[in-house]
Short mmCIF file of C-alpha atoms in Angstrom, two decimals:
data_model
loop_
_atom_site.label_atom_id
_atom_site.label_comp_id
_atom_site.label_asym_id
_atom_site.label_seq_id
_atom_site.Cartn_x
_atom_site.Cartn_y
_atom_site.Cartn_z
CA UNK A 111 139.93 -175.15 -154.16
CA UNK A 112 138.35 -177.97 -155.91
CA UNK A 113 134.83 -179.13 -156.57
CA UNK A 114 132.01 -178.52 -153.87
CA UNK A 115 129.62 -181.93 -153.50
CA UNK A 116 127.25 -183.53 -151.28
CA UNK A 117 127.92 -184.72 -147.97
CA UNK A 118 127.11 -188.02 -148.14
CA UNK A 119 127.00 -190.13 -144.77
CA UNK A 120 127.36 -194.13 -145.19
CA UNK A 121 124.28 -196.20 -145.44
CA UNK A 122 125.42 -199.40 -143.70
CA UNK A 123 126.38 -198.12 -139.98
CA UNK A 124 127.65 -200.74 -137.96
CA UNK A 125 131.09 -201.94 -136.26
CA UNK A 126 132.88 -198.51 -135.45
CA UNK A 127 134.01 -196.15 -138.35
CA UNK A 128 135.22 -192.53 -139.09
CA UNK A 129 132.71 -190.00 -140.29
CA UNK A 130 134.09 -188.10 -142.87
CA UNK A 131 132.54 -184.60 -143.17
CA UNK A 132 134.84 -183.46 -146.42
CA UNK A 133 133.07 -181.40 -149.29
CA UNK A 134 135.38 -179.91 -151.23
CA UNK A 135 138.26 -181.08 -153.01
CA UNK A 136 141.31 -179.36 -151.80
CA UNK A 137 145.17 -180.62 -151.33
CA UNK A 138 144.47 -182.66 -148.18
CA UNK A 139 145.20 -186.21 -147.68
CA UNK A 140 146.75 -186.98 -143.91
CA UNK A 141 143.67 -189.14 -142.75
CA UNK A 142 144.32 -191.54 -145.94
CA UNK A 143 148.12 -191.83 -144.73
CA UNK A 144 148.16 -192.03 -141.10
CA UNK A 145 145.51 -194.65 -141.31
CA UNK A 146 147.40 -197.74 -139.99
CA UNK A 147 144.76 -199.82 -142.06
CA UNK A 148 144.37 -198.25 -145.05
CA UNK A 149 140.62 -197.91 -144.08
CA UNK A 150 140.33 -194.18 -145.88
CA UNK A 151 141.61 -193.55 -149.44
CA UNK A 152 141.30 -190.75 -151.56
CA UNK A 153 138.52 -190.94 -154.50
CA UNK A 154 140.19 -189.21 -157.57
CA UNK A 155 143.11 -186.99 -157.44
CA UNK A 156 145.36 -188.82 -154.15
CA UNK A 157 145.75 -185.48 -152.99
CA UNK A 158 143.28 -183.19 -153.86
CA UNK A 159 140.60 -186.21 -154.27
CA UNK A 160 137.88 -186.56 -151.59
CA UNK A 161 138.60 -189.21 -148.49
CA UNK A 162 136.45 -192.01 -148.72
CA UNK A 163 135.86 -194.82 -145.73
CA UNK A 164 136.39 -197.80 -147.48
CA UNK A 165 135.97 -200.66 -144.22
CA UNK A 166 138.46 -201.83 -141.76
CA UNK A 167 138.08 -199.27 -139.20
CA UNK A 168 140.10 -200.30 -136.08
CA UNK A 169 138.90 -197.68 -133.89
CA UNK A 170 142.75 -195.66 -132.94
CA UNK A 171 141.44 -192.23 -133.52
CA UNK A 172 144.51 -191.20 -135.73
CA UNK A 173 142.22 -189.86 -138.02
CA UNK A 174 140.21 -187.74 -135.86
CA UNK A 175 143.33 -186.08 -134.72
CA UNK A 176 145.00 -185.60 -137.53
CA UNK A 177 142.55 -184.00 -139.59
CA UNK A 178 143.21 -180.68 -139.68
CA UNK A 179 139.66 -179.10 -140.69
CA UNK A 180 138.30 -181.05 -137.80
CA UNK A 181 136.09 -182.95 -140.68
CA UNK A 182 135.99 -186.36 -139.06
CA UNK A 183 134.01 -187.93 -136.06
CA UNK A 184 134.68 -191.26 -134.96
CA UNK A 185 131.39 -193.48 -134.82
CA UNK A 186 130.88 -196.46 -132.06
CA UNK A 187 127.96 -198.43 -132.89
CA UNK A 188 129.25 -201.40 -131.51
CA UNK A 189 127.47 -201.18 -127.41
CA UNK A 190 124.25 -199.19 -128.82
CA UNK A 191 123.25 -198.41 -132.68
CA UNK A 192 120.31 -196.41 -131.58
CA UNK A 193 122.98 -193.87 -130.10
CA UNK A 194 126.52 -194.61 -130.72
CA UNK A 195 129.51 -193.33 -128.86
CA UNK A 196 131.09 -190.30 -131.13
CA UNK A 197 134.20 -189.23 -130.66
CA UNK A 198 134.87 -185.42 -131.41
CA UNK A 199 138.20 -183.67 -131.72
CA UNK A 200 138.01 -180.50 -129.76
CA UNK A 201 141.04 -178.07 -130.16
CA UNK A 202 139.96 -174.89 -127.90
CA UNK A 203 142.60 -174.66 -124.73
CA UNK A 204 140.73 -171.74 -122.98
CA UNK A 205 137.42 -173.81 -122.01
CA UNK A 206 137.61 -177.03 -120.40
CA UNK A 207 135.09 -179.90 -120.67
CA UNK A 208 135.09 -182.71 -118.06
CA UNK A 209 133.09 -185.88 -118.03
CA UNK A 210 129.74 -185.73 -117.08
CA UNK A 211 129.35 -182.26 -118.47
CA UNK A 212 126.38 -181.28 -121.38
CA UNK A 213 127.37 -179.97 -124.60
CA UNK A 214 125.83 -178.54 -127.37
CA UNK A 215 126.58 -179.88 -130.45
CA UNK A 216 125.99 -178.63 -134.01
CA UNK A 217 125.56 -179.75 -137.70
CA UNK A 218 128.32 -179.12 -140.26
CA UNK A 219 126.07 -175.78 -141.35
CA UNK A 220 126.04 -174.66 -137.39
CA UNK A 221 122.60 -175.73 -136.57
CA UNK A 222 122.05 -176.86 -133.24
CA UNK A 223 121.32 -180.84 -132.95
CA UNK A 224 121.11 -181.36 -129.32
CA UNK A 225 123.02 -181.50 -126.30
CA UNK A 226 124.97 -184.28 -124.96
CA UNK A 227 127.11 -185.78 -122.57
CA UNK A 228 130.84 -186.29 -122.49
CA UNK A 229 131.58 -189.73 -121.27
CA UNK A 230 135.29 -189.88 -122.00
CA UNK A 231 138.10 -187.80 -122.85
CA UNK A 232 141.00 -189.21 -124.22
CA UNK A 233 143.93 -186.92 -123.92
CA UNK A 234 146.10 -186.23 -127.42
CA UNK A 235 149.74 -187.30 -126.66
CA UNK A 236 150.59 -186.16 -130.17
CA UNK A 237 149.92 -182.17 -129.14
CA UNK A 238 148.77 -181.46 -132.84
CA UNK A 239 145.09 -181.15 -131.10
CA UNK A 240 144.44 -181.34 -126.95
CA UNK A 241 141.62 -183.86 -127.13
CA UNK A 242 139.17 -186.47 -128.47
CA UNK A 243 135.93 -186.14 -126.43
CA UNK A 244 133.31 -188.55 -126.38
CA UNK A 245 129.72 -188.09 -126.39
#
């Protein structure tokens, strides 16, 4: 493993974008290539560097999905800034979560932040993960 930094969120939120919650440098790069925009690239090392949004965002989720330490959140500001629309990936096949239920979500330490509702789910036709639900 690589260096551990700062989680650092973007200051200019607006549009829709990926949140990237990466801290350490490790060889890990599929959000940077599956992005059909090129709106992630690795800072440093292009594999082992840190994923960085760099603008663009189109909003297809690949990243989300792909990610496979479930770092990245997908941020709609675009109907409400004051609460955005964040899409989740959620990988556990035993306990299902329909729209309209509450969830409890957490920080990237596991501190609770509140709970919220689902108002979509957006099934994964790529299997890698079961599904992107949003809050």
């Amino acid at each position: 493993p690589g260096e551990i930094s700062k989680l650092e969120y973007p200051k200019d939120v607006k549009g829709i974008m990926p949140i990237i919650n990466c801290i350490q440098e490790i060889p890990c790069n599929p959000c940077s290539t599956v992005c059909p925009v090129n709106a992630i690239q690795m800072q440093g090392n292009p594999i082992t560097g840190k994923p960085v949004y760099t603008g663009g965002c189109i909003g297809c989720g690949l990243c989300v999905v792909t990610c496979p330490g479930l770092a990245i959140t997908l941020t709609d500001y675009r109907k409400d800034a004051e609460n955005p629309i964040v899409e989740i990936p959620y990988e556990i096949g035993n306990i299902g979560v329909n729209i309209g239920d509450e969830v409890e979500c957490i920080d990237i330490d596991g501190n609770f932040i509140n709970k919220y509702e689902v108002v979509d789910i957006k099934k994964n036709k790529k299997k890698n993960r079961n599904d992107i639900s949003a809050l």
